[in-house]
Amino acid sequence: MYKFVAIDIDGTLLNSKGQLSTRTKDAIRRVSMSGVKIVLTSGRVTSSTKKIAEDVNSDRYIICDNGAIIYDRHENKTLYEAYIDKEVVLNILDKCIENDIYYMIFTTKKIIVKDLKHMALAFYKQRHHCRDEATGINEIVYGGRNCVEDVEEPITRIIVCDQDRSVYNSIVNKLKSYKEVDLMIAPHVSKKKIMDGEKEIFLNYSYAELLPKNTNKWSAILSLINKLNIKPNEVIAIGDNFNDIDMIKNAGLGVAMNNGSPVVKEVASVIAPSNDKDGVAIVLERYVLEKNRYYA
């Protein structure tokens, strides 16, 4: 019987419009009432993940920044945190500037960007304008090396992007030499459509994330389930993107969304309907609520 469900947010829990369906919210409520823990496990920052966890009334624990932070909503405190040393960040930033590649540096309070391009533009247009009502997203600031040098809060991750695949591949190969961080490479070109007033803007870019060493969603899940005396084979993990691969591959039941990346589907035990067809709700109903009824 499963005791713990880790659910990614974007592309998984939320539909393509960034909304939560009534059926999914009801399924989470019923699963939580059965005693099974529903833990949101996201690449989003803590404030954003916390807001959505409150909206769906999931478990007190949330996993944020792709596993760099475990947060207890009831106690309002961080239980686990992993950060990148500032000197390492500055060395990586120098490499980005030297090769004229785009960067986003995430701290616990803000996101430092070169300018609004690629992922940062999508991030801003889709989330930043409604942060108070919906996402709680951190402040986006513009800056280079001096700005990062002056940062006092910890740095959780770095994202590099470029529209030119050859330029991107070149810098990613250079970033592999930094042994103090883990490099998570998106295997596909990200394609997004965003709205600027009534104008449609199409974005195509490649990106990779640099995270604190030995940090990913599954490592954070292991830390949390060890605290809760839950076994790995009692975990369901549901996701859609390459940052979900480790948890989907190692959980007792790994679930990929039908709208997910092909590389994620390859490692999953189950392919759920898409996020626009209540895939998360269907998984919870079939593998938790029906199973619990059977064992009751």
mmCIF file of C-alpha atoms in Angstrom:
data_model
loop_
_atom_site.group_PDB
_atom_site.id
_atom_site.type_symbol
_atom_site.label_atom_id
_atom_site.label_comp_id
_atom_site.label_asym_id
_atom_site.label_seq_id
_atom_site.Cartn_x
_atom_site.Cartn_y
_atom_site.Cartn_z
ATOM 1 C CA MET A 1 0.000 0.000 0.000
ATOM 2 C CA TYR A 2 1.320 3.432 -0.899
ATOM 3 C CA LYS A 3 1.857 5.945 1.913
ATOM 4 C CA PHE A 4 3.487 8.915 0.182
ATOM 5 C CA VAL A 5 2.726 10.662 -3.125
ATOM 6 C CA ALA A 6 5.203 13.160 -4.587
ATOM 7 C CA ILE A 7 3.571 15.420 -7.173
ATOM 8 C CA ASP A 8 5.283 17.869 -9.496
ATOM 9 C CA ILE A 9 3.384 21.142 -10.068
ATOM 10 C CA ASP A 10 3.840 22.622 -13.555
ATOM 11 C CA GLY A 11 2.736 20.304 -16.347
ATOM 12 C CA THR A 12 1.525 17.765 -13.777
ATOM 13 C CA LEU A 13 -0.687 19.033 -10.963
ATOM 14 C CA LEU A 14 -1.761 22.155 -12.872
ATOM 15 C CA ASN A 15 -3.288 22.054 -16.344
ATOM 16 C CA SER A 16 -1.855 23.840 -19.366
ATOM 17 C CA LYS A 17 -3.550 27.070 -18.243
ATOM 18 C CA GLY A 18 -1.898 26.873 -14.821
ATOM 19 C CA GLN A 19 -5.161 25.885 -13.145
ATOM 20 C CA LEU A 20 -6.148 23.152 -10.703
ATOM 21 C CA SER A 21 -9.217 21.122 -11.638
ATOM 22 C CA THR A 22 -12.020 20.424 -9.178
ATOM 23 C CA ARG A 23 -11.563 16.687 -9.644
ATOM 24 C CA THR A 24 -7.847 16.870 -8.810
ATOM 25 C CA LYS A 25 -8.430 19.023 -5.747
ATOM 26 C CA ASP A 26 -11.109 16.609 -4.505
ATOM 27 C CA ALA A 27 -8.848 13.587 -5.078
ATOM 28 C CA ILE A 28 -6.051 15.226 -3.063
ATOM 29 C CA ARG A 29 -8.488 15.983 -0.256
ATOM 30 C CA ARG A 30 -9.712 12.379 -0.105
ATOM 31 C CA VAL A 31 -6.208 10.908 -0.286
ATOM 32 C CA SER A 32 -5.032 13.195 2.520
ATOM 33 C CA MET A 33 -8.014 12.187 4.643
ATOM 34 C CA SER A 34 -7.035 8.527 4.154
ATOM 35 C CA GLY A 35 -3.702 9.210 5.862
ATOM 36 C CA VAL A 36 -1.509 9.097 2.762
ATOM 37 C CA LYS A 37 0.884 12.040 2.504
ATOM 38 C CA ILE A 38 0.619 14.267 -0.580
ATOM 39 C CA VAL A 39 3.873 16.219 -0.949
ATOM 40 C CA LEU A 40 4.318 18.824 -3.675
ATOM 41 C CA THR A 41 7.765 18.351 -5.190
ATOM 42 C CA SER A 42 8.667 21.214 -7.484
ATOM 43 C CA GLY A 43 11.363 23.210 -9.211
ATOM 44 C CA ARG A 44 9.547 26.319 -8.007
ATOM 45 C CA VAL A 45 10.837 28.504 -5.200
ATOM 46 C CA THR A 46 9.533 27.990 -1.655
ATOM 47 C CA SER A 47 7.030 30.868 -1.589
ATOM 48 C CA SER A 48 5.431 29.734 -4.842
ATOM 49 C CA THR A 49 5.246 26.054 -3.852
ATOM 50 C CA LYS A 50 3.915 26.982 -0.415
ATOM 51 C CA LYS A 51 1.058 29.018 -1.901
ATOM 52 C CA ILE A 52 -0.094 26.144 -4.112
ATOM 53 C CA ALA A 53 0.233 23.643 -1.242
ATOM 54 C CA GLU A 54 -2.063 25.869 0.799
ATOM 55 C CA ASP A 55 -4.544 26.059 -2.074
ATOM 56 C CA VAL A 56 -4.784 22.270 -2.447
ATOM 57 C CA ASN A 57 -4.361 21.556 1.284
ATOM 58 C CA SER A 58 -1.570 19.045 0.677
ATOM 59 C CA ASP A 59 0.804 17.774 3.367
ATOM 60 C CA ARG A 60 2.692 20.110 5.689
ATOM 61 C CA TYR A 61 5.976 19.290 3.921
ATOM 62 C CA ILE A 62 6.965 20.664 0.514
ATOM 63 C CA ILE A 63 10.058 20.055 -1.602
ATOM 64 C CA CYS A 64 11.230 23.111 -3.566
ATOM 65 C CA ASP A 65 14.004 24.255 -5.920
ATOM 66 C CA ASN A 66 14.303 20.756 -7.417
ATOM 67 C CA GLY A 67 15.194 19.247 -4.052
ATOM 68 C CA ALA A 68 17.448 21.969 -2.648
ATOM 69 C CA ILE A 69 14.911 22.842 0.067
ATOM 70 C CA ILE A 70 12.495 20.865 2.254
ATOM 71 C CA TYR A 71 10.086 23.143 4.069
ATOM 72 C CA ASP A 72 7.580 22.560 6.879
ATOM 73 C CA ARG A 73 4.523 24.780 6.326
ATOM 74 C CA HIS A 74 3.103 24.138 9.799
ATOM 75 C CA GLU A 75 6.273 25.159 11.592
ATOM 76 C CA ASN A 76 7.160 27.819 8.987
ATOM 77 C CA LYS A 77 10.741 26.640 8.847
ATOM 78 C CA THR A 78 13.223 25.013 6.500
ATOM 79 C CA LEU A 79 14.074 21.433 7.452
ATOM 80 C CA TYR A 80 16.780 20.922 4.845
ATOM 81 C CA GLU A 81 18.651 23.243 2.520
ATOM 82 C CA ALA A 82 21.498 22.912 0.048
ATOM 83 C CA TYR A 83 23.178 25.910 -1.523
ATOM 84 C CA ILE A 84 25.940 26.658 -4.033
ATOM 85 C CA ASP A 85 29.054 28.358 -2.705
ATOM 86 C CA LYS A 86 29.203 31.970 -3.930
ATOM 87 C CA GLU A 87 32.742 31.627 -5.274
ATOM 88 C CA VAL A 88 31.600 28.687 -7.399
ATOM 89 C CA VAL A 89 28.644 30.755 -8.620
ATOM 90 C CA LEU A 90 30.947 33.634 -9.567
ATOM 91 C CA ASN A 91 33.263 31.292 -11.467
ATOM 92 C CA ILE A 92 30.307 29.878 -13.392
ATOM 93 C CA LEU A 93 28.961 33.369 -14.018
ATOM 94 C CA ASP A 94 32.339 34.437 -15.424
ATOM 95 C CA LYS A 95 32.191 31.499 -17.816
ATOM 96 C CA CYS A 96 28.684 32.533 -18.928
ATOM 97 C CA ILE A 97 29.744 36.155 -19.468
ATOM 98 C CA GLU A 98 32.911 35.087 -21.299
ATOM 99 C CA ASN A 99 30.828 32.938 -23.670
ATOM 100 C CA ASP A 100 27.925 35.407 -23.900
ATOM 101 C CA ILE A 101 25.364 32.855 -22.737
ATOM 102 C CA TYR A 102 22.192 33.722 -20.856
ATOM 103 C CA TYR A 103 21.931 33.044 -17.105
ATOM 104 C CA MET A 104 19.378 33.098 -14.276
ATOM 105 C CA ILE A 105 20.685 32.934 -10.704
ATOM 106 C CA PHE A 106 18.175 31.914 -8.048
ATOM 107 C CA THR A 107 18.587 33.006 -4.442
ATOM 108 C CA THR A 108 16.149 32.419 -1.602
ATOM 109 C CA LYS A 109 14.737 35.926 -2.136
ATOM 110 C CA LYS A 110 15.191 36.904 -5.786
ATOM 111 C CA ILE A 111 16.219 35.868 -9.258
ATOM 112 C CA ILE A 112 19.133 37.688 -10.901
ATOM 113 C CA VAL A 113 18.914 37.803 -14.691
ATOM 114 C CA LYS A 114 20.908 39.368 -17.489
ATOM 115 C CA ASP A 115 17.712 40.710 -19.088
ATOM 116 C CA LEU A 116 14.257 39.439 -20.030
ATOM 117 C CA LYS A 117 15.021 36.798 -22.639
ATOM 118 C CA HIS A 118 14.390 33.083 -23.110
ATOM 119 C CA MET A 119 13.161 31.411 -19.913
ATOM 120 C CA ALA A 120 13.228 34.650 -17.910
ATOM 121 C CA LEU A 121 10.801 36.276 -20.347
ATOM 122 C CA ALA A 122 8.412 33.324 -20.129
ATOM 123 C CA PHE A 123 8.858 33.283 -16.359
ATOM 124 C CA TYR A 124 7.993 36.965 -16.116
ATOM 125 C CA LYS A 125 5.043 36.990 -18.517
ATOM 126 C CA GLN A 126 3.419 33.826 -17.197
ATOM 127 C CA ARG A 127 3.986 34.221 -13.470
ATOM 128 C CA HIS A 128 5.525 37.431 -12.244
ATOM 129 C CA HIS A 129 2.543 39.653 -13.054
ATOM 130 C CA CYS A 130 0.277 37.589 -10.763
ATOM 131 C CA ARG A 131 2.720 36.624 -8.028
ATOM 132 C CA ASP A 132 0.695 38.046 -5.140
ATOM 133 C CA GLU A 133 -2.484 36.233 -6.141
ATOM 134 C CA ALA A 134 -1.092 32.969 -7.392
ATOM 135 C CA THR A 135 2.574 32.082 -7.394
ATOM 136 C CA GLY A 136 4.381 34.115 -4.740
ATOM 137 C CA ILE A 137 7.261 34.317 -7.181
ATOM 138 C CA ASN A 138 10.451 36.026 -6.091
ATOM 139 C CA GLU A 139 11.549 39.440 -7.358
ATOM 140 C CA ILE A 140 13.333 39.492 -10.702
ATOM 141 C CA VAL A 141 16.325 41.842 -10.737
ATOM 142 C CA TYR A 142 18.806 42.705 -13.473
ATOM 143 C CA GLY A 143 22.479 42.375 -12.742
ATOM 144 C CA GLY A 144 25.861 40.943 -13.485
ATOM 145 C CA ARG A 145 28.904 39.985 -11.424
ATOM 146 C CA ASN A 146 28.721 42.962 -9.051
ATOM 147 C CA CYS A 147 25.099 42.184 -8.233
ATOM 148 C CA VAL A 148 25.934 38.555 -7.417
ATOM 149 C CA GLU A 149 28.941 39.607 -5.329
ATOM 150 C CA ASP A 150 26.639 41.778 -3.209
ATOM 151 C CA VAL A 151 24.028 39.046 -2.643
ATOM 152 C CA GLU A 152 23.716 38.174 1.041
ATOM 153 C CA GLU A 153 21.143 35.389 0.839
ATOM 154 C CA PRO A 154 22.056 31.812 -0.216
ATOM 155 C CA ILE A 155 22.043 30.766 -3.876
ATOM 156 C CA THR A 156 20.037 27.630 -4.667
ATOM 157 C CA ARG A 157 20.575 27.115 -8.413
ATOM 158 C CA ILE A 158 21.666 28.543 -11.737
ATOM 159 C CA ILE A 159 19.927 28.177 -15.096
ATOM 160 C CA VAL A 160 21.736 28.769 -18.393
ATOM 161 C CA CYS A 161 19.842 29.217 -21.675
ATOM 162 C CA ASP A 162 20.560 29.897 -25.325
ATOM 163 C CA GLN A 163 18.581 29.888 -28.538
ATOM 164 C CA ASP A 164 21.584 28.691 -30.547
ATOM 165 C CA ARG A 165 21.961 24.959 -29.863
ATOM 166 C CA SER A 166 25.650 24.868 -30.811
ATOM 167 C CA VAL A 167 26.470 27.743 -28.433
ATOM 168 C CA TYR A 168 24.429 26.021 -25.727
ATOM 169 C CA ASN A 169 26.199 22.670 -26.233
ATOM 170 C CA SER A 170 29.576 24.370 -26.064
ATOM 171 C CA ILE A 171 28.919 26.087 -22.736
ATOM 172 C CA VAL A 172 27.271 22.999 -21.233
ATOM 173 C CA ASN A 173 30.387 20.974 -22.031
ATOM 174 C CA LYS A 174 32.479 23.593 -20.235
ATOM 175 C CA LEU A 175 30.139 23.608 -17.225
ATOM 176 C CA LYS A 176 30.626 19.848 -16.800
ATOM 177 C CA SER A 177 34.045 20.598 -15.326
ATOM 178 C CA TYR A 178 32.527 22.127 -12.165
ATOM 179 C CA LYS A 179 32.523 19.190 -9.759
ATOM 180 C CA GLU A 180 31.055 21.251 -6.891
ATOM 181 C CA VAL A 181 27.618 21.245 -8.576
ATOM 182 C CA ASP A 182 25.335 18.817 -10.375
ATOM 183 C CA LEU A 183 24.486 19.693 -13.964
ATOM 184 C CA MET A 184 20.965 18.779 -15.076
ATOM 185 C CA ILE A 185 20.655 19.036 -18.860
ATOM 186 C CA ALA A 186 17.284 19.367 -20.576
ATOM 187 C CA PRO A 187 17.303 16.800 -23.402
ATOM 188 C CA HIS A 188 14.937 18.817 -25.576
ATOM 189 C CA VAL A 189 14.474 22.319 -26.931
ATOM 190 C CA SER A 190 11.918 24.206 -24.853
ATOM 191 C CA LYS A 191 9.130 25.691 -26.959
ATOM 192 C CA LYS A 192 6.764 28.192 -25.368
ATOM 193 C CA LYS A 193 4.088 30.609 -26.505
ATOM 194 C CA ILE A 194 3.504 33.658 -24.345
ATOM 195 C CA MET A 195 1.263 36.677 -24.706
ATOM 196 C CA ASP A 196 2.430 40.292 -24.706
ATOM 197 C CA GLY A 197 -0.898 42.097 -24.676
ATOM 198 C CA GLU A 198 -2.616 40.701 -27.758
ATOM 199 C CA LYS A 199 0.670 39.765 -29.420
ATOM 200 C CA GLU A 200 1.865 36.155 -29.404
ATOM 201 C CA ILE A 201 5.582 35.586 -28.784
ATOM 202 C CA PHE A 202 7.110 32.196 -29.611
ATOM 203 C CA LEU A 203 10.212 31.141 -27.697
ATOM 204 C CA ASN A 204 12.604 28.319 -28.577
ATOM 205 C CA TYR A 205 15.627 27.769 -26.370
ATOM 206 C CA SER A 206 17.770 25.089 -24.752
ATOM 207 C CA TYR A 207 18.518 25.177 -21.038
ATOM 208 C CA ALA A 208 20.331 23.408 -18.225
ATOM 209 C CA GLU A 209 20.308 23.759 -14.446
ATOM 210 C CA LEU A 210 23.215 23.728 -12.030
ATOM 211 C CA LEU A 211 22.225 22.519 -8.557
ATOM 212 C CA PRO A 212 24.054 21.935 -5.280
ATOM 213 C CA LYS A 213 25.988 18.664 -5.326
ATOM 214 C CA ASN A 214 23.852 15.516 -4.869
ATOM 215 C CA THR A 215 20.648 17.538 -5.054
ATOM 216 C CA ASN A 216 17.526 16.387 -6.888
ATOM 217 C CA LYS A 217 13.890 15.699 -6.107
ATOM 218 C CA TRP A 218 14.499 12.037 -5.251
ATOM 219 C CA SER A 219 17.322 12.781 -2.785
ATOM 220 C CA ALA A 220 14.970 15.186 -0.982
ATOM 221 C CA ILE A 221 12.193 12.597 -0.979
ATOM 222 C CA LEU A 222 14.563 10.025 0.549
ATOM 223 C CA SER A 223 15.498 12.465 3.294
ATOM 224 C CA LEU A 224 11.852 13.142 4.066
ATOM 225 C CA ILE A 225 10.553 9.558 3.972
ATOM 226 C CA ASN A 226 13.412 8.465 6.226
ATOM 227 C CA LYS A 227 12.138 11.004 8.770
ATOM 228 C CA LEU A 228 8.591 9.656 8.318
ATOM 229 C CA ASN A 229 9.554 5.937 8.441
ATOM 230 C CA ILE A 230 8.238 5.337 4.931
ATOM 231 C CA LYS A 231 9.954 2.961 2.493
ATOM 232 C CA PRO A 232 10.882 3.887 -1.100
ATOM 233 C CA ASN A 233 8.573 1.193 -2.472
ATOM 234 C CA GLU A 234 5.676 2.901 -0.645
ATOM 235 C CA VAL A 235 6.167 6.083 -2.701
ATOM 236 C CA ILE A 236 4.310 7.213 -5.831
ATOM 237 C CA ALA A 237 6.084 9.914 -7.854
ATOM 238 C CA ILE A 238 4.225 11.826 -10.590
ATOM 239 C CA GLY A 239 5.897 14.241 -13.018
ATOM 240 C CA ASP A 240 6.339 15.363 -16.597
ATOM 241 C CA ASN A 241 9.797 16.853 -17.113
ATOM 242 C CA PHE A 242 13.450 15.858 -17.028
ATOM 243 C CA ASN A 243 13.872 17.126 -13.444
ATOM 244 C CA ASP A 244 11.355 14.440 -12.405
ATOM 245 C CA ILE A 245 13.315 11.513 -13.864
ATOM 246 C CA ASP A 246 15.168 10.519 -10.672
ATOM 247 C CA MET A 247 12.042 10.370 -8.521
ATOM 248 C CA ILE A 248 9.979 8.585 -11.191
ATOM 249 C CA LYS A 249 12.720 6.030 -11.818
ATOM 250 C CA ASN A 250 13.288 5.217 -8.132
ATOM 251 C CA ALA A 251 9.815 5.408 -6.563
ATOM 252 C CA GLY A 252 7.698 2.350 -5.886
ATOM 253 C CA LEU A 253 5.385 3.575 -8.631
ATOM 254 C CA GLY A 254 6.793 6.073 -11.114
ATOM 255 C CA VAL A 255 4.184 7.936 -13.143
ATOM 256 C CA ALA A 256 4.781 10.152 -16.189
ATOM 257 C CA MET A 257 2.121 12.441 -17.564
ATOM 258 C CA ASN A 258 1.026 11.804 -21.142
ATOM 259 C CA ASN A 259 1.956 15.416 -21.934
ATOM 260 C CA GLY A 260 5.425 14.819 -20.528
ATOM 261 C CA SER A 261 8.817 14.561 -22.164
ATOM 262 C CA PRO A 262 9.584 11.280 -24.020
ATOM 263 C CA VAL A 263 12.663 10.704 -21.831
ATOM 264 C CA VAL A 264 10.442 10.833 -18.738
ATOM 265 C CA LYS A 265 7.950 8.361 -20.190
ATOM 266 C CA GLU A 266 10.796 5.943 -20.901
ATOM 267 C CA VAL A 267 11.588 5.489 -17.183
ATOM 268 C CA ALA A 268 7.983 5.455 -15.896
ATOM 269 C CA SER A 269 6.009 2.401 -14.831
ATOM 270 C CA VAL A 270 2.708 4.104 -15.683
ATOM 271 C CA ILE A 271 1.705 6.771 -18.199
ATOM 272 C CA ALA A 272 -1.141 8.899 -16.827
ATOM 273 C CA PRO A 273 -3.587 10.947 -18.911
ATOM 274 C CA SER A 274 -2.400 14.497 -19.587
ATOM 275 C CA ASN A 275 -2.595 17.384 -17.144
ATOM 276 C CA ASP A 276 -5.570 18.682 -19.154
ATOM 277 C CA LYS A 277 -7.419 15.395 -18.607
ATOM 278 C CA ASP A 278 -7.117 15.084 -14.812
ATOM 279 C CA GLY A 279 -4.160 12.701 -14.983
ATOM 280 C CA VAL A 280 -3.115 13.265 -11.358
ATOM 281 C CA ALA A 281 -6.663 12.720 -10.075
ATOM 282 C CA ILE A 282 -6.985 9.499 -12.061
ATOM 283 C CA VAL A 283 -3.708 8.159 -10.632
ATOM 284 C CA LEU A 284 -4.751 9.013 -7.074
ATOM 285 C CA GLU A 285 -8.153 7.403 -7.540
ATOM 286 C CA ARG A 286 -6.796 4.236 -9.121
ATOM 287 C CA TYR A 287 -3.613 3.593 -7.152
ATOM 288 C CA VAL A 288 -4.404 5.104 -3.739
ATOM 289 C CA LEU A 289 -8.138 5.448 -3.094
ATOM 290 C CA GLU A 290 -9.149 2.142 -4.715
ATOM 291 C CA LYS A 291 -6.202 0.281 -3.154
ATOM 292 C CA ASN A 292 -6.957 1.680 0.298
ATOM 293 C CA ARG A 293 -10.584 0.636 -0.075
ATOM 294 C CA TYR A 294 -9.415 -2.857 -0.999
ATOM 295 C CA TYR A 295 -7.112 -3.151 2.006
ATOM 296 C CA ALA A 296 -9.558 -1.564 4.481
#
